[in-house]
Amino acid sequence: MAATERAEAHLNEIAPGIHELSLPIPWEEGAVNCFLFGGDGFVDLLDCGIQTDASVAAVLAAIDEAGGPGTRLRRLVITHIHPDHFGAAGFLKERTGAELYMHRLEVPMVNPRYLELEQLVAEVGQHLRQNGVPEPEVSALQNASRAMREFVRPGEPDVQLDGAETIELGGRRLRVEWTPGHSPGHICLFDLEDHLLFAGDQLLPDISTNIALHPQSTPNPLGEFLESLDRLLALRPRLIMPAHGRPFEDGAGRVARLKQHHQRRLDQIEAALRGQELTAWEVAIRIWGERREIWDKRMALQEGLAHLQLLAVQQRVEKLADGSGVRWRG
Ligand SMILES: [Zn+2]
């Protein structure tokens, strides 16, 4: 990045000392929300956007704008390692010396996903074949997320979290809530004084969080996602700050709608399997139809698998696995 480059930060003070920074991304509504917590001569940051010159320039400008010129970045906390949340972490750490915090279940996913892709690409290929994806489609689907690495410069964590820690950002005390599902080590932060919930991708106002079963996911991501929503509601958040979309108050109403959405999908898949034995690929085509875009096809398969797995855990369908692959029976 050229030193002369000037960036405009789009800062919005959402609570005393807390600024929301909207950064551009090429997907998911076109923007991700990061949060700056102002302290005395420093700021702390929750999530950091993708690694592009424009995005990191906006983050650096926002740090100066929130804290005044010469303000240092002290702590960078990451909700999960997807590119829009974690992409610039390595650059910012090198540039500012900030301490990087993330959940420990995210840490082992970084290298295979962004640095040494070949083994993960091979595992994804095997997973696709086991789930009935026809050979001509495997190679395209298996390579669908290669381009994501362009947007990520990984950083080594200084603090690995388990969940349930109290951490201090900009003088506020925040509790780490581990909310697996969207990603194995996804975390939310809950402001213990003001009852603000920084929800990452776990609870979004306008879109339903992508929940996918794949080689890097936990074994029952949809079950874990739904349980995590209940734990968040039990905190009784006053205001929810999502990573995509505007802050909102009615957490209970939003959670009820999300649960209804997944319940309907579970019922629909259970009905599609009744009296049949199908692969997840065949189920995905019945539910979502033939998709043209590679990305949509893989999403349909992996979302379908997340629902099938929960149905099997709940004993509503049977999951049959052997050396030739996995089939589902109604
Ligand atoms: Zn995400």
mmCIF file of C-alpha atoms and ligand atoms in Angstrom:
data_model
loop_
_atom_site.group_PDB
_atom_site.id
_atom_site.type_symbol
_atom_site.label_atom_id
_atom_site.label_comp_id
_atom_site.label_asym_id
_atom_site.label_seq_id
_atom_site.Cartn_x
_atom_site.Cartn_y
_atom_site.Cartn_z
ATOM 1 C CA MET A 1 0.000 0.000 0.000
ATOM 2 C CA ALA A 2 1.370 3.393 -0.944
ATOM 3 C CA ALA A 3 2.009 5.679 2.017
ATOM 4 C CA THR A 4 0.313 8.506 0.171
ATOM 5 C CA GLU A 5 -2.925 6.578 -0.256
ATOM 6 C CA ARG A 6 -5.769 8.305 1.557
ATOM 7 C CA ALA A 7 -8.667 6.335 2.911
ATOM 8 C CA GLU A 8 -12.077 7.313 4.140
ATOM 9 C CA ALA A 9 -13.355 5.445 7.163
ATOM 10 C CA HIS A 10 -17.101 5.012 7.604
ATOM 11 C CA LEU A 11 -17.372 5.138 11.362
ATOM 12 C CA ASN A 12 -20.567 5.089 13.313
ATOM 13 C CA GLU A 13 -20.588 5.455 17.123
ATOM 14 C CA ILE A 14 -23.057 2.851 18.347
ATOM 15 C CA ALA A 15 -22.378 3.187 22.104
ATOM 16 C CA PRO A 16 -20.016 5.397 24.117
ATOM 17 C CA GLY A 17 -16.494 4.564 22.918
ATOM 18 C CA ILE A 18 -17.604 1.877 20.455
ATOM 19 C CA HIS A 19 -17.464 2.604 16.732
ATOM 20 C CA GLU A 20 -18.831 0.432 13.970
ATOM 21 C CA LEU A 21 -16.693 0.325 10.830
ATOM 22 C CA SER A 22 -18.272 -0.948 7.628
ATOM 23 C CA LEU A 23 -15.741 -2.457 5.198
ATOM 24 C CA PRO A 24 -16.372 -3.499 1.592
ATOM 25 C CA ILE A 25 -16.355 -7.189 0.619
ATOM 26 C CA PRO A 26 -17.141 -8.806 -2.732
ATOM 27 C CA TRP A 27 -19.934 -11.039 -1.270
ATOM 28 C CA GLU A 28 -22.525 -11.230 1.599
ATOM 29 C CA GLU A 29 -24.399 -7.930 1.087
ATOM 30 C CA GLY A 30 -21.167 -6.218 0.102
ATOM 31 C CA ALA A 31 -20.027 -5.179 3.577
ATOM 32 C CA VAL A 32 -18.760 -6.532 6.870
ATOM 33 C CA ASN A 33 -19.071 -4.656 10.169
ATOM 34 C CA CYS A 34 -16.041 -4.449 12.432
ATOM 35 C CA PHE A 35 -16.026 -2.725 15.822
ATOM 36 C CA LEU A 36 -13.458 -0.394 17.387
ATOM 37 C CA PHE A 37 -13.272 -0.006 21.159
ATOM 38 C CA GLY A 38 -11.553 3.236 22.120
ATOM 39 C CA GLY A 39 -9.102 3.405 25.034
ATOM 40 C CA ASP A 40 -6.479 5.851 26.275
ATOM 41 C CA GLY A 41 -3.974 6.153 23.385
ATOM 42 C CA PHE A 42 -5.045 2.829 21.885
ATOM 43 C CA VAL A 43 -8.004 1.120 20.264
ATOM 44 C CA ASP A 44 -9.018 -2.538 20.233
ATOM 45 C CA LEU A 45 -10.687 -4.062 17.203
ATOM 46 C CA LEU A 46 -13.201 -6.869 16.686
ATOM 47 C CA ASP A 47 -12.802 -8.421 13.196
ATOM 48 C CA CYS A 48 -10.763 -6.748 10.479
ATOM 49 C CA GLY A 49 -12.113 -7.219 6.940
ATOM 50 C CA ILE A 50 -10.408 -8.731 3.909
ATOM 51 C CA GLN A 51 -6.809 -8.200 2.852
ATOM 52 C CA THR A 52 -7.016 -5.637 0.065
ATOM 53 C CA ASP A 53 -5.233 -2.286 -0.103
ATOM 54 C CA ALA A 54 -8.508 -0.374 0.142
ATOM 55 C CA SER A 55 -9.843 -2.351 3.092
ATOM 56 C CA VAL A 56 -6.686 -2.199 5.236
ATOM 57 C CA ALA A 57 -6.301 1.523 4.450
ATOM 58 C CA ALA A 58 -9.833 2.042 5.766
ATOM 59 C CA VAL A 59 -8.998 0.125 8.961
ATOM 60 C CA LEU A 60 -5.859 2.200 9.581
ATOM 61 C CA ALA A 61 -7.776 5.425 8.914
ATOM 62 C CA ALA A 62 -10.522 4.313 11.291
ATOM 63 C CA ILE A 63 -8.013 3.681 14.091
ATOM 64 C CA ASP A 64 -6.751 7.279 13.747
ATOM 65 C CA GLU A 65 -10.262 8.648 13.472
ATOM 66 C CA ALA A 66 -11.561 6.781 16.513
ATOM 67 C CA GLY A 67 -8.571 7.492 18.776
ATOM 68 C CA GLY A 68 -6.803 10.481 17.223
ATOM 69 C CA PRO A 69 -3.540 10.507 15.226
ATOM 70 C CA GLY A 70 -0.851 8.209 16.605
ATOM 71 C CA THR A 71 -3.348 5.867 18.276
ATOM 72 C CA ARG A 72 -2.060 2.312 18.366
ATOM 73 C CA LEU A 73 -3.981 -0.873 17.742
ATOM 74 C CA ARG A 74 -3.609 -2.882 20.962
ATOM 75 C CA ARG A 75 -5.807 -5.989 20.545
ATOM 76 C CA LEU A 76 -7.431 -7.609 17.550
ATOM 77 C CA VAL A 77 -10.123 -10.186 18.306
ATOM 78 C CA ILE A 78 -11.465 -12.402 15.500
ATOM 79 C CA THR A 79 -14.953 -13.954 15.625
ATOM 80 C CA HIS A 80 -13.871 -16.676 13.139
ATOM 81 C CA ILE A 81 -11.357 -17.143 10.329
ATOM 82 C CA HIS A 82 -13.565 -16.493 7.285
ATOM 83 C CA PRO A 83 -11.851 -13.985 4.964
ATOM 84 C CA ASP A 84 -14.124 -11.003 5.745
ATOM 85 C CA HIS A 85 -13.419 -11.310 9.485
ATOM 86 C CA PHE A 86 -9.802 -12.496 9.557
ATOM 87 C CA GLY A 87 -8.322 -11.560 6.149
ATOM 88 C CA ALA A 88 -6.198 -8.585 7.208
ATOM 89 C CA ALA A 89 -5.150 -10.060 10.591
ATOM 90 C CA GLY A 90 -1.581 -10.892 9.526
ATOM 91 C CA PHE A 91 -1.027 -7.508 7.897
ATOM 92 C CA LEU A 92 -2.433 -5.575 10.871
ATOM 93 C CA LYS A 93 -0.421 -7.595 13.351
ATOM 94 C CA GLU A 94 2.821 -6.985 11.447
ATOM 95 C CA ARG A 95 2.037 -3.331 10.892
ATOM 96 C CA THR A 96 0.836 -2.420 14.400
ATOM 97 C CA GLY A 97 2.121 -5.119 16.757
ATOM 98 C CA ALA A 98 -1.443 -5.790 17.951
ATOM 99 C CA GLU A 99 -2.119 -8.948 19.976
ATOM 100 C CA LEU A 100 -4.316 -11.368 18.067
ATOM 101 C CA TYR A 101 -7.093 -13.262 19.890
ATOM 102 C CA MET A 102 -9.128 -16.132 18.450
ATOM 103 C CA HIS A 103 -10.816 -19.348 19.512
ATOM 104 C CA ARG A 104 -8.440 -22.281 19.512
ATOM 105 C CA LEU A 105 -10.653 -24.422 17.242
ATOM 106 C CA GLU A 106 -10.118 -21.870 14.445
ATOM 107 C CA VAL A 107 -6.329 -22.029 14.716
ATOM 108 C CA PRO A 108 -5.670 -25.431 13.085
ATOM 109 C CA MET A 109 -7.945 -24.525 10.134
ATOM 110 C CA VAL A 110 -5.823 -21.584 8.999
ATOM 111 C CA ASN A 111 -2.901 -23.357 7.340
ATOM 112 C CA PRO A 112 -4.861 -25.956 5.356
ATOM 113 C CA ARG A 113 -7.372 -23.349 4.217
ATOM 114 C CA TYR A 114 -5.131 -20.441 3.259
ATOM 115 C CA LEU A 115 -1.497 -21.554 3.057
ATOM 116 C CA GLU A 116 -1.128 -25.231 2.102
ATOM 117 C CA LEU A 117 -4.348 -25.938 0.260
ATOM 118 C CA GLU A 118 -3.616 -29.197 -1.536
ATOM 119 C CA GLN A 119 -4.387 -31.642 1.244
ATOM 120 C CA LEU A 120 -7.677 -29.944 2.117
ATOM 121 C CA VAL A 121 -8.675 -29.776 -1.562
ATOM 122 C CA ALA A 122 -8.027 -33.544 -1.792
ATOM 123 C CA GLU A 123 -10.095 -34.175 1.379
ATOM 124 C CA VAL A 124 -12.951 -32.074 0.012
ATOM 125 C CA GLY A 125 -12.797 -34.084 -3.235
ATOM 126 C CA GLN A 126 -13.089 -37.344 -1.308
ATOM 127 C CA HIS A 127 -15.948 -35.938 0.772
ATOM 128 C CA LEU A 128 -17.816 -34.870 -2.387
ATOM 129 C CA ARG A 129 -17.409 -38.339 -3.953
ATOM 130 C CA GLN A 130 -18.578 -40.057 -0.762
ATOM 131 C CA ASN A 131 -21.699 -37.922 -0.866
ATOM 132 C CA GLY A 132 -22.648 -38.860 -4.398
ATOM 133 C CA VAL A 133 -21.269 -35.949 -6.435
ATOM 134 C CA PRO A 134 -20.689 -37.265 -9.977
ATOM 135 C CA GLU A 135 -17.061 -37.328 -11.114
ATOM 136 C CA PRO A 136 -17.343 -34.577 -13.772
ATOM 137 C CA GLU A 137 -18.579 -32.146 -11.084
ATOM 138 C CA VAL A 138 -16.062 -33.090 -8.382
ATOM 139 C CA SER A 139 -13.077 -31.155 -9.653
ATOM 140 C CA ALA A 140 -14.932 -27.857 -10.104
ATOM 141 C CA LEU A 141 -16.682 -28.119 -6.728
ATOM 142 C CA GLN A 142 -13.521 -29.192 -4.964
ATOM 143 C CA ASN A 143 -11.658 -26.093 -6.144
ATOM 144 C CA ALA A 144 -14.506 -23.620 -5.565
ATOM 145 C CA SER A 145 -12.921 -21.781 -2.640
ATOM 146 C CA ARG A 146 -9.305 -21.594 -3.844
ATOM 147 C CA ALA A 147 -9.659 -17.931 -4.791
ATOM 148 C CA MET A 148 -10.517 -17.002 -1.181
ATOM 149 C CA ARG A 149 -6.860 -17.167 -0.188
ATOM 150 C CA GLU A 150 -6.222 -13.957 -2.152
ATOM 151 C CA PHE A 151 -8.171 -12.061 0.494
ATOM 152 C CA VAL A 152 -6.358 -13.474 3.512
ATOM 153 C CA ARG A 153 -2.979 -12.839 5.086
ATOM 154 C CA PRO A 154 -3.030 -15.063 8.181
ATOM 155 C CA GLY A 155 -1.555 -14.001 11.506
ATOM 156 C CA GLU A 156 -0.376 -16.183 14.394
ATOM 157 C CA PRO A 157 -2.622 -15.910 17.457
ATOM 158 C CA ASP A 158 -1.174 -14.549 20.699
ATOM 159 C CA VAL A 159 -4.182 -15.574 22.781
ATOM 160 C CA GLN A 160 -6.175 -18.734 22.097
ATOM 161 C CA LEU A 161 -9.653 -18.751 23.627
ATOM 162 C CA ASP A 162 -11.817 -21.627 24.856
ATOM 163 C CA GLY A 163 -14.956 -19.532 25.482
ATOM 164 C CA ALA A 164 -16.258 -18.128 28.817
ATOM 165 C CA GLU A 165 -13.251 -15.801 29.239
ATOM 166 C CA THR A 166 -13.743 -12.180 30.247
ATOM 167 C CA ILE A 167 -11.557 -9.991 28.057
ATOM 168 C CA GLU A 168 -11.099 -6.237 28.158
ATOM 169 C CA LEU A 169 -11.548 -4.152 25.028
ATOM 170 C CA GLY A 170 -11.229 -0.380 25.253
ATOM 171 C CA GLY A 171 -11.927 -0.463 28.988
ATOM 172 C CA ARG A 172 -15.088 -2.556 28.618
ATOM 173 C CA ARG A 173 -15.386 -6.064 29.985
ATOM 174 C CA LEU A 174 -16.651 -8.549 27.440
ATOM 175 C CA ARG A 175 -17.460 -12.206 27.901
ATOM 176 C CA VAL A 176 -16.420 -14.627 25.168
ATOM 177 C CA GLU A 177 -19.350 -16.809 24.072
ATOM 178 C CA TRP A 178 -18.279 -19.843 22.029
ATOM 179 C CA THR A 179 -20.955 -20.404 19.389
ATOM 180 C CA PRO A 180 -19.921 -23.291 17.096
ATOM 181 C CA GLY A 181 -21.928 -24.034 13.947
ATOM 182 C CA HIS A 182 -21.091 -21.502 11.251
ATOM 183 C CA SER A 183 -17.438 -22.237 12.007
ATOM 184 C CA PRO A 184 -16.094 -24.604 14.714
ATOM 185 C CA GLY A 185 -14.540 -21.845 16.825
ATOM 186 C CA HIS A 186 -16.938 -18.987 16.090
ATOM 187 C CA ILE A 187 -17.240 -16.616 19.047
ATOM 188 C CA CYS A 188 -19.546 -13.764 20.023
ATOM 189 C CA LEU A 189 -18.706 -11.100 22.618
ATOM 190 C CA PHE A 190 -21.159 -9.962 25.272
ATOM 191 C CA ASP A 191 -20.693 -6.590 26.963
ATOM 192 C CA LEU A 192 -21.256 -7.332 30.650
ATOM 193 C CA GLU A 193 -22.274 -3.780 31.642
ATOM 194 C CA ASP A 194 -24.405 -2.586 28.735
ATOM 195 C CA HIS A 195 -25.641 -5.999 27.548
ATOM 196 C CA LEU A 196 -24.565 -5.436 23.970
ATOM 197 C CA LEU A 197 -24.043 -8.600 21.956
ATOM 198 C CA PHE A 198 -21.405 -8.583 19.202
ATOM 199 C CA ALA A 199 -22.772 -11.461 17.203
ATOM 200 C CA GLY A 200 -20.349 -11.993 14.293
ATOM 201 C CA ASP A 201 -22.087 -14.215 11.724
ATOM 202 C CA GLN A 202 -24.039 -16.147 14.374
ATOM 203 C CA LEU A 203 -27.147 -13.957 14.474
ATOM 204 C CA LEU A 204 -27.837 -11.819 11.407
ATOM 205 C CA PRO A 205 -30.931 -9.643 10.884
ATOM 206 C CA ASP A 206 -31.576 -10.209 7.169
ATOM 207 C CA ILE A 207 -29.875 -13.379 6.038
ATOM 208 C CA SER A 208 -29.798 -16.889 7.377
ATOM 209 C CA THR A 209 -26.245 -17.828 8.428
ATOM 210 C CA ASN A 210 -24.685 -20.464 6.201
ATOM 211 C CA ILE A 211 -24.401 -23.744 8.129
ATOM 212 C CA ALA A 212 -22.471 -26.394 6.248
ATOM 213 C CA LEU A 213 -21.176 -29.903 6.952
ATOM 214 C CA HIS A 214 -17.761 -30.386 5.323
ATOM 215 C CA PRO A 215 -14.300 -31.758 6.224
ATOM 216 C CA GLN A 216 -13.415 -28.722 8.385
ATOM 217 C CA SER A 217 -16.784 -28.355 10.141
ATOM 218 C CA THR A 218 -17.784 -29.864 13.466
ATOM 219 C CA PRO A 219 -19.763 -33.116 13.042
ATOM 220 C CA ASN A 220 -23.219 -31.669 13.762
ATOM 221 C CA PRO A 221 -22.950 -27.965 12.869
ATOM 222 C CA LEU A 222 -26.683 -27.265 12.585
ATOM 223 C CA GLY A 223 -27.429 -28.816 15.986
ATOM 224 C CA GLU A 224 -24.618 -26.767 17.527
ATOM 225 C CA PHE A 225 -25.716 -23.579 15.777
ATOM 226 C CA LEU A 226 -29.285 -23.903 17.094
ATOM 227 C CA GLU A 227 -28.075 -24.627 20.642
ATOM 228 C CA SER A 228 -25.738 -21.637 20.448
ATOM 229 C CA LEU A 229 -28.676 -19.388 19.559
ATOM 230 C CA ASP A 230 -30.486 -20.489 22.723
ATOM 231 C CA ARG A 231 -27.430 -19.753 24.863
ATOM 232 C CA LEU A 232 -27.165 -16.263 23.357
ATOM 233 C CA LEU A 233 -30.834 -15.523 24.023
ATOM 234 C CA ALA A 234 -30.399 -16.577 27.647
ATOM 235 C CA LEU A 235 -27.998 -13.628 28.021
ATOM 236 C CA ARG A 236 -30.932 -11.294 27.287
ATOM 237 C CA PRO A 237 -28.973 -8.941 25.011
ATOM 238 C CA ARG A 238 -30.339 -5.400 24.813
ATOM 239 C CA LEU A 239 -28.888 -4.692 21.376
ATOM 240 C CA ILE A 240 -27.359 -7.079 18.851
ATOM 241 C CA MET A 241 -24.494 -5.940 16.637
ATOM 242 C CA PRO A 242 -24.215 -8.270 13.644
ATOM 243 C CA ALA A 243 -21.275 -8.583 11.228
ATOM 244 C CA HIS A 244 -23.654 -8.059 8.288
ATOM 245 C CA GLY A 245 -26.683 -5.739 8.382
ATOM 246 C CA ARG A 246 -27.829 -3.163 10.928
ATOM 247 C CA PRO A 247 -27.922 -3.496 14.740
ATOM 248 C CA PHE A 248 -31.259 -4.791 16.060
ATOM 249 C CA GLU A 249 -33.071 -5.314 19.350
ATOM 250 C CA ASP A 250 -35.490 -8.193 18.916
ATOM 251 C CA GLY A 251 -33.149 -11.155 19.358
ATOM 252 C CA ALA A 252 -35.930 -13.511 20.458
ATOM 253 C CA GLY A 253 -38.043 -12.743 17.391
ATOM 254 C CA ARG A 254 -35.116 -13.207 15.031
ATOM 255 C CA VAL A 255 -34.078 -16.501 16.652
ATOM 256 C CA ALA A 256 -37.668 -17.778 16.412
ATOM 257 C CA ARG A 257 -37.751 -17.016 12.670
ATOM 258 C CA LEU A 258 -34.366 -18.664 12.080
ATOM 259 C CA LYS A 259 -35.438 -21.786 13.947
ATOM 260 C CA GLN A 260 -38.658 -21.914 11.949
ATOM 261 C CA HIS A 261 -36.655 -21.654 8.706
ATOM 262 C CA HIS A 262 -34.420 -24.596 9.661
ATOM 263 C CA GLN A 263 -37.356 -26.603 11.014
ATOM 264 C CA ARG A 264 -39.165 -26.228 7.706
ATOM 265 C CA ARG A 265 -36.035 -27.305 5.834
ATOM 266 C CA LEU A 266 -35.623 -30.344 8.114
ATOM 267 C CA ASP A 267 -39.262 -31.349 7.535
ATOM 268 C CA GLN A 268 -38.896 -30.875 3.786
ATOM 269 C CA ILE A 269 -35.771 -33.076 3.626
ATOM 270 C CA GLU A 270 -37.342 -35.721 5.853
ATOM 271 C CA ALA A 271 -40.361 -35.796 3.517
ATOM 272 C CA ALA A 272 -38.148 -36.017 0.401
ATOM 273 C CA LEU A 273 -36.453 -39.099 1.858
ATOM 274 C CA ARG A 274 -39.606 -40.920 2.898
ATOM 275 C CA GLY A 275 -39.452 -44.494 1.565
ATOM 276 C CA GLN A 276 -36.223 -43.768 -0.320
ATOM 277 C CA GLU A 277 -32.491 -44.195 -0.030
ATOM 278 C CA LEU A 278 -30.531 -41.298 -1.534
ATOM 279 C CA THR A 279 -27.135 -39.648 -1.496
ATOM 280 C CA ALA A 280 -26.829 -36.106 -0.116
ATOM 281 C CA TRP A 281 -26.204 -34.901 -3.686
ATOM 282 C CA GLU A 282 -29.543 -36.385 -4.814
ATOM 283 C CA VAL A 283 -31.278 -34.823 -1.815
ATOM 284 C CA ALA A 284 -29.731 -31.417 -2.579
ATOM 285 C CA ILE A 285 -30.962 -31.534 -6.182
ATOM 286 C CA ARG A 286 -34.495 -32.410 -5.017
ATOM 287 C CA ILE A 287 -34.575 -29.589 -2.489
ATOM 288 C CA TRP A 288 -32.650 -26.815 -4.213
ATOM 289 C CA GLY A 289 -32.987 -27.906 -7.866
ATOM 290 C CA GLU A 290 -30.121 -27.992 -10.363
ATOM 291 C CA ARG A 291 -27.893 -25.011 -9.600
ATOM 292 C CA ARG A 292 -25.751 -23.455 -12.299
ATOM 293 C CA GLU A 293 -23.112 -21.750 -10.199
ATOM 294 C CA ILE A 294 -20.448 -24.007 -8.716
ATOM 295 C CA TRP A 295 -20.542 -22.108 -5.446
ATOM 296 C CA ASP A 296 -24.328 -22.546 -5.115
ATOM 297 C CA LYS A 297 -24.070 -26.257 -5.868
ATOM 298 C CA ARG A 298 -21.488 -26.818 -3.160
ATOM 299 C CA MET A 299 -23.447 -24.686 -0.709
ATOM 300 C CA ALA A 300 -26.627 -26.682 -1.423
ATOM 301 C CA LEU A 301 -24.799 -29.971 -0.865
ATOM 302 C CA GLN A 302 -23.104 -28.873 2.361
ATOM 303 C CA GLU A 303 -26.205 -27.147 3.794
ATOM 304 C CA GLY A 304 -28.219 -30.217 2.868
ATOM 305 C CA LEU A 305 -25.673 -32.401 4.653
ATOM 306 C CA ALA A 306 -25.881 -30.238 7.805
ATOM 307 C CA HIS A 307 -29.663 -30.783 7.862
ATOM 308 C CA LEU A 308 -29.377 -34.508 7.074
ATOM 309 C CA GLN A 309 -26.871 -34.965 9.897
ATOM 310 C CA LEU A 310 -29.181 -33.303 12.435
ATOM 311 C CA LEU A 311 -32.071 -35.472 11.207
ATOM 312 C CA ALA A 312 -29.880 -38.564 11.727
ATOM 313 C CA VAL A 313 -28.787 -37.383 15.196
ATOM 314 C CA GLN A 314 -32.485 -36.937 16.037
ATOM 315 C CA GLN A 315 -33.201 -40.420 14.591
ATOM 316 C CA ARG A 316 -35.632 -39.040 12.048
ATOM 317 C CA VAL A 317 -33.621 -40.530 9.151
ATOM 318 C CA GLU A 318 -31.017 -43.270 8.916
ATOM 319 C CA LYS A 319 -27.427 -42.562 7.864
ATOM 320 C CA LEU A 320 -25.660 -45.466 6.136
ATOM 321 C CA ALA A 321 -21.882 -45.286 5.737
ATOM 322 C CA ASP A 322 -19.409 -47.739 4.216
ATOM 323 C CA GLY A 323 -16.377 -47.730 1.938
ATOM 324 C CA SER A 324 -18.454 -46.806 -1.097
ATOM 325 C CA GLY A 325 -19.868 -43.669 0.517
ATOM 326 C CA VAL A 326 -22.743 -42.289 2.575
ATOM 327 C CA ARG A 327 -26.463 -42.753 1.884
ATOM 328 C CA TRP A 328 -29.532 -41.525 3.741
ATOM 329 C CA ARG A 329 -32.725 -43.520 4.237
ATOM 330 C CA GLY A 330 -36.123 -42.219 5.209
HETATM 331 ZN ZN ZN B 1 -18.441 -16.262 8.159
#
